[in-house]
Amino acid sequence: MVSRWWEERSALQRFDLYTRGTLYSMVVAEPLAALFIASAGTGGPSAPAVLTFVAVSAVHAGVAFMVLRAGIEWYLGRGVWPYRWTAGLLVATVAVMGTAVAVFGWDAPAEPGVSDGVVTAFAFILVLGFTVGALTTRLAGPQLMVLALVISAAVVVAGMLSDWPQQSAFGTGFAAFFGYLGGWSAFRASVWMLGIVFELDRSRQVQADLAVAEERLRFARDLHDILGRNLSVIAVKSELAAALARRGRDESAEEMMAVRDIAQESLREVREVVRGYREVDLTTELAGARSVLRSAGVSTRVIGEVGGLPGDVQAVLGWVAREGTTNVLRHSSATTCVITVARDDGCVTLTMENDGVRGGSGASGGSGLSGLAERLGELGGSLAADRLDGDRFRLAARVPSSGVVV
């Protein structure tokens, strides 16, 4: 069940879940890390003190989780920055560090770097570096460096004022600096990559929309070429017929018959455009499909030869290539697509197979594939659209190579 649910996610959704899950798990693990730290020292604090420390850490992790979740949405341009939660995170950070000092103590180490209380308390800064990193996703690099230096300097000064050995004070300051900086880097790099992936997905969708818009423009251009020319002729001949009729000339009837013929010819040509029976070159359509798919980041291969096919067969298979390309762009997150043209037993088969099928997508219910099936049926052909194992999809059109109408 879980495997099927994961397979139905798109590549973008999988990456988003993986990134968020990784970041959230680092934050949620804070109470467990606090419990481990509390039990690591010798002659440690009492059980109530440990439970208090873990409880405060859990509250801090919860607030950091809210900041992180809202911060990701803000970074992706889908929400506002959580100012109130950010203020709460600052308060919770001070509270958890104060609790750590109260529980483990602030005693000066007997030897530099050797003290359960001090070392354990400030080892917790490394954990806080990851959770507080959620706060600094809104800060730029220079601002973060200043903040990290201020925090580490404050730790060093506090240690020196508490009669720590100089080596312990500076060592703890360096631990605070790199822990905080490392935490921010982990969060910021992950959110940055997630933003890039979302931007690439938006660019891919724009590519698909442009491909559809280009097809619509081509269709509109064909209609304009037909109707613009013929309607102009109809207008001129109608004016001429009206002028002849006012003069009582018999030629007016002939001009009106010519207008009727032009109107009928225009209607026939418009129907040809709508039904796709104007000149369509399969070689050109396959080259265009490969170019459009590659520009959208889909690795595309075209296998087979199309030379020698009748015009009606090339026309209907050209429409299959167009519709299949549009479906790959609009209804999948494909990375590969293979287009194959094969001949056998007096028939020619065009197959398009791609990966990246999204959950719930299929061939049924679409008017585009239904229209293709009707066109193929007029030539004695057939259309099959099948969901294969995993996230693969195959569109196969088969038609007699002679193009005989059945």
XYZ file of C-alpha atoms in Angstrom:
406
model
C 0.000 0.000 0.000
C 2.760 2.426 0.930
C 4.773 1.387 -2.143
C 1.817 2.053 -4.436
C 1.176 5.405 -2.777
C 4.841 6.363 -3.320
C 4.796 5.242 -6.976
C 1.736 7.386 -7.665
C 3.618 10.514 -6.588
C 5.320 12.596 -9.249
C 9.084 13.135 -9.160
C 8.512 16.637 -7.740
C 6.197 15.333 -5.022
C 8.690 12.632 -4.071
C 11.541 15.119 -3.772
C 9.352 17.482 -1.761
C 8.341 14.698 0.646
C 11.938 13.488 0.990
C 13.311 16.984 1.689
C 10.604 17.963 4.145
C 10.756 14.572 5.852
C 14.513 14.895 6.336
C 14.289 18.392 7.795
C 11.299 17.606 9.987
C 12.952 14.456 11.357
C 16.021 16.483 12.397
C 13.777 18.842 14.359
C 11.551 16.141 15.846
C 14.639 14.210 16.993
C 15.630 17.036 19.353
C 13.818 15.642 22.467
C 15.453 12.238 21.897
C 18.854 13.904 21.593
C 18.136 15.851 24.782
C 17.287 12.628 26.613
C 20.483 10.998 25.364
C 22.607 13.981 26.443
C 20.953 14.066 29.852
C 21.788 10.412 30.483
C 25.366 10.613 29.168
C 26.998 12.399 32.100
C 28.383 10.768 35.247
C 26.681 11.650 38.494
C 23.980 13.288 36.419
C 20.958 15.343 37.456
C 17.816 13.971 39.076
C 14.995 12.401 37.137
C 12.639 15.424 37.522
C 15.368 17.727 36.228
C 15.964 15.458 33.232
C 12.231 15.303 32.460
C 12.029 19.090 32.664
C 14.953 19.430 30.278
C 13.405 16.966 27.802
C 9.983 18.676 28.054
C 11.437 22.116 27.338
C 13.375 20.604 24.416
C 10.142 19.095 23.058
C 8.438 22.495 23.212
C 11.415 24.066 21.446
C 11.286 21.372 18.752
C 7.553 21.959 18.235
C 8.020 25.709 17.775
C 10.992 25.113 15.461
C 8.829 22.711 13.424
C 6.177 25.413 12.917
C 8.811 27.966 11.893
C 10.427 25.511 9.501
C 7.166 24.475 7.845
C 5.979 28.056 7.361
C 9.494 29.157 6.353
C 9.586 26.607 3.527
C 6.233 27.836 2.222
C 7.511 31.430 2.422
C 10.697 30.529 0.543
C 8.633 28.863 -2.203
C 6.467 31.977 -2.518
C 3.322 30.352 -1.165
C 2.991 32.024 2.236
C 4.148 34.783 4.578
C 6.991 34.619 7.055
C 5.831 33.410 10.531
C 6.930 36.404 12.616
C 5.084 35.343 15.756
C 6.394 31.792 15.633
C 9.884 33.189 15.018
C 9.657 35.304 18.162
C 8.403 32.238 20.002
C 11.371 30.244 18.721
C 13.798 32.833 20.078
C 12.141 32.642 23.497
C 12.103 28.834 23.417
C 15.803 28.748 22.449
C 16.756 30.941 25.402
C 14.561 28.786 27.651
C 16.086 25.484 26.560
C 19.639 26.775 26.926
C 18.836 28.203 30.341
C 17.329 24.877 31.352
C 20.456 23.063 30.129
C 22.679 25.277 32.278
C 20.374 24.904 35.281
C 20.269 21.106 34.976
C 23.911 20.412 34.126
C 25.515 23.328 35.915
C 28.033 25.962 34.920
C 30.972 24.788 36.945
C 34.494 25.539 35.780
C 36.120 22.341 34.461
C 38.948 20.855 36.502
C 40.909 20.418 33.283
C 40.412 22.120 29.939
C 37.701 20.317 28.000
C 36.935 17.770 30.753
C 33.677 18.422 32.590
C 30.458 16.450 32.224
C 28.238 19.398 33.050
C 29.836 22.007 30.792
C 30.648 19.697 27.885
C 27.216 18.074 27.930
C 25.386 21.391 28.146
C 27.236 22.913 25.233
C 27.214 19.775 23.172
C 23.515 20.523 23.076
C 24.352 23.668 21.089
C 25.177 21.367 18.179
C 21.634 20.021 18.312
C 20.219 23.517 18.616
C 22.267 24.530 15.587
C 20.000 22.409 13.409
C 16.724 23.473 14.971
C 17.566 27.165 15.255
C 18.727 26.886 11.643
C 15.026 26.941 10.786
C 14.941 30.497 12.130
C 17.748 31.737 9.912
C 16.397 30.514 6.559
C 15.288 34.111 6.035
C 18.757 35.553 6.668
C 21.370 36.119 3.986
C 24.852 34.647 4.280
C 26.618 37.776 5.643
C 23.846 38.362 8.199
C 24.120 34.760 9.355
C 27.895 34.995 9.768
C 27.497 38.070 11.960
C 24.828 36.361 14.065
C 26.923 33.196 14.443
C 29.967 35.233 15.480
C 27.912 37.153 18.041
C 26.583 33.899 19.532
C 30.010 32.262 19.722
C 31.585 35.443 21.169
C 28.880 35.573 23.834
C 29.628 31.959 24.771
C 33.382 32.683 25.043
C 32.823 35.798 27.178
C 30.400 33.928 29.448
C 32.948 31.154 29.907
C 35.778 33.570 30.681
C 33.629 35.421 33.224
C 32.850 32.083 34.882
C 36.546 31.328 35.472
C 36.722 28.671 32.807
C 40.171 27.795 31.460
C 40.823 29.789 28.306
C 41.029 26.631 26.205
C 37.605 25.453 27.383
C 35.995 28.835 26.781
C 37.304 29.163 23.236
C 36.625 25.504 22.445
C 33.020 25.867 23.516
C 32.716 29.074 21.480
C 33.988 27.317 18.376
C 31.520 24.468 19.009
C 28.675 26.981 19.196
C 29.833 28.763 16.011
C 30.216 25.700 13.820
C 27.158 23.964 15.268
C 24.965 26.955 14.516
C 26.538 27.534 11.103
C 26.258 23.843 10.220
C 22.616 23.758 11.231
C 21.788 26.756 9.089
C 23.688 25.315 6.126
C 21.774 22.037 6.322
C 18.399 23.758 6.381
C 19.187 26.491 3.862
C 20.790 24.158 1.310
C 17.823 21.763 1.457
C 15.240 24.525 1.080
C 17.288 26.123 -1.703
C 17.363 22.856 -3.669
C 13.631 22.408 -3.129
C 13.045 25.900 -4.522
C 15.117 25.122 -7.616
C 13.193 21.898 -8.249
C 9.870 23.743 -7.955
C 11.138 26.415 -10.362
C 12.182 23.730 -12.864
C 8.739 22.148 -12.590
C 7.102 25.511 -13.261
C 9.373 25.964 -16.300
C 8.382 22.521 -17.528
C 4.710 23.415 -17.217
C 5.350 26.630 -19.154
C 6.980 24.538 -21.894
C 3.893 22.337 -22.056
C 1.565 25.347 -22.182
C 3.684 26.910 -24.938
C 3.474 23.708 -26.970
C -0.313 23.714 -26.663
C -0.466 27.440 -27.482
C 1.726 26.886 -30.550
C -0.640 24.207 -31.815
C -3.594 26.526 -31.283
C -1.819 29.301 -33.167
C -1.107 26.922 -36.055
C -4.766 25.945 -36.181
C -5.855 29.604 -36.039
C -3.372 30.499 -38.791
C -4.773 27.792 -41.078
C -8.330 28.992 -40.515
C -7.265 32.582 -41.146
C -5.549 31.646 -44.406
C -8.658 29.841 -45.654
C -11.426 32.120 -44.439
C -9.538 35.389 -44.901
C -8.875 34.746 -48.582
C -12.229 33.212 -49.446
C -14.340 35.689 -47.475
C -12.571 38.551 -49.229
C -13.477 37.011 -52.585
C -17.057 36.450 -51.434
C -17.351 40.087 -50.351
C -16.056 41.387 -53.708
C -18.277 39.096 -55.775
C -21.318 39.904 -53.636
C -20.808 43.625 -54.220
C -20.409 42.945 -57.940
C -23.574 40.833 -58.039
C -25.523 43.549 -56.218
C -24.298 46.190 -58.650
C -25.232 44.017 -61.639
C -28.664 43.280 -60.166
C -29.376 47.019 -59.752
C -28.585 47.474 -63.447
C -30.799 44.534 -64.415
C -27.885 42.518 -65.792
C -28.255 38.728 -66.059
C -24.619 38.218 -64.999
C -25.630 38.890 -61.386
C -27.023 35.364 -61.105
C -23.745 33.891 -62.347
C -21.791 35.926 -59.770
C -24.052 34.703 -56.963
C -23.532 31.112 -58.100
C -19.797 31.756 -57.941
C -20.262 33.080 -54.383
C -22.094 29.867 -53.499
C -19.283 27.739 -54.938
C -16.648 29.673 -52.994
C -18.672 29.343 -49.773
C -18.997 25.589 -50.263
C -15.279 25.276 -50.983
C -14.515 27.274 -47.834
C -16.750 24.995 -45.775
C -14.992 21.924 -47.177
C -11.540 23.326 -46.391
C -12.562 24.317 -42.856
C -13.817 20.791 -42.253
C -10.510 19.427 -43.505
C -8.635 21.626 -41.057
C -10.870 20.619 -38.151
C -10.643 16.909 -38.966
C -6.917 17.066 -39.626
C -6.981 16.076 -43.300
C -4.898 18.922 -44.605
C -1.312 18.075 -45.506
C 0.465 16.528 -42.512
C 3.949 15.158 -42.968
C 4.711 12.402 -40.454
C 8.460 12.998 -40.652
C 7.963 16.657 -39.765
C 5.575 15.804 -36.930
C 8.025 13.304 -35.415
C 10.887 15.794 -35.651
C 8.716 18.438 -34.020
C 7.658 16.050 -31.237
C 11.277 15.179 -30.526
C 12.293 18.844 -30.449
C 9.435 19.907 -28.152
C 9.937 17.005 -25.738
C 13.689 17.532 -25.548
C 13.208 21.233 -24.861
C 10.971 20.190 -21.933
C 13.738 17.987 -20.515
C 12.409 14.660 -21.847
C 15.049 12.404 -23.400
C 13.395 11.355 -26.685
C 14.291 8.748 -29.308
C 12.547 8.140 -32.652
C 13.009 4.650 -34.106
C 11.932 3.532 -37.583
C 11.380 4.932 -41.094
C 8.236 6.600 -42.417
C 9.077 6.930 -46.102
C 6.672 5.574 -48.706
C 3.504 5.793 -46.619
C 0.310 7.101 -48.258
C -0.729 10.642 -47.444
C -3.827 9.674 -45.471
C -1.800 7.252 -43.317
C 0.860 9.891 -42.659
C -1.857 12.412 -41.785
C -3.580 10.259 -39.187
C -0.305 9.065 -37.633
C 0.902 12.666 -37.571
C -2.112 13.523 -35.448
C -1.320 10.597 -33.167
C 2.199 11.986 -32.692
C 0.811 15.455 -31.919
C -1.767 14.241 -29.411
C 0.708 11.850 -27.791
C 3.281 14.626 -27.381
C 0.696 16.918 -25.799
C -0.331 14.174 -23.357
C 3.284 13.516 -22.346
C 3.818 17.208 -21.624
C 0.547 17.898 -19.838
C -0.263 14.655 -18.026
C 3.097 13.258 -16.908
C 6.454 14.180 -15.437
C 8.314 12.102 -18.003
C 12.084 11.935 -18.306
C 12.209 9.495 -21.247
C 10.030 8.889 -24.298
C 10.529 6.404 -27.121
C 8.594 6.804 -30.410
C 8.664 3.744 -32.664
C 7.342 3.349 -36.222
C 7.170 -0.292 -37.367
C 5.664 -2.107 -40.364
C 4.423 -5.675 -40.411
C 1.684 -7.692 -42.137
C 0.588 -4.780 -44.311
C 0.126 -2.462 -41.361
C 2.125 0.348 -39.811
C 2.218 0.900 -36.049
C 3.254 4.071 -34.259
C 4.037 3.585 -30.565
C 4.840 6.241 -27.958
C 6.045 4.958 -24.577
C 7.011 7.266 -21.710
C 7.613 7.170 -17.974
C 6.539 9.577 -15.228
C 2.810 8.820 -15.347
C 1.074 10.528 -12.442
C -1.328 8.701 -10.167
C -4.853 8.474 -11.515
C -3.899 9.552 -15.053
C -5.005 7.361 -17.858
C -6.296 7.236 -21.366
C -9.999 7.088 -20.631
C -12.170 10.160 -20.522
C -10.084 12.281 -22.887
C -11.708 13.678 -26.037
C -8.344 13.861 -27.813
C -7.741 10.102 -27.793
C -11.390 9.433 -28.662
C -11.034 11.648 -31.731
C -7.859 9.818 -32.761
C -9.622 6.471 -32.443
C -12.377 7.720 -34.759
C -9.878 8.920 -37.366
C -7.987 5.631 -37.251
C -11.241 3.678 -37.466
C -12.102 5.397 -40.756
C -8.922 3.872 -42.232
C -9.476 0.467 -40.642
C -7.010 1.156 -37.848
C -7.125 1.024 -34.048
C -5.770 2.857 -31.032
C -4.591 1.402 -27.716
C -3.615 3.384 -24.605
C -2.293 1.260 -21.729
C -0.829 1.911 -18.270
C 2.211 -0.363 -17.917
C 4.028 -1.551 -14.810
C 5.312 1.180 -12.540
C 4.905 4.693 -13.936
C 5.054 3.883 -17.663
C 2.409 4.571 -20.309
C 2.124 3.392 -23.913
C 0.073 4.840 -26.779
C -0.070 2.600 -29.870
C -1.802 3.391 -33.181
C -2.107 0.693 -35.867
C -3.398 1.352 -39.382
C -3.215 -0.479 -42.772
C -0.240 0.873 -44.700
C -2.341 1.059 -47.892
C -4.654 3.601 -46.317
C -7.767 1.853 -47.647
C -10.958 3.140 -46.067
C -12.992 0.388 -44.421
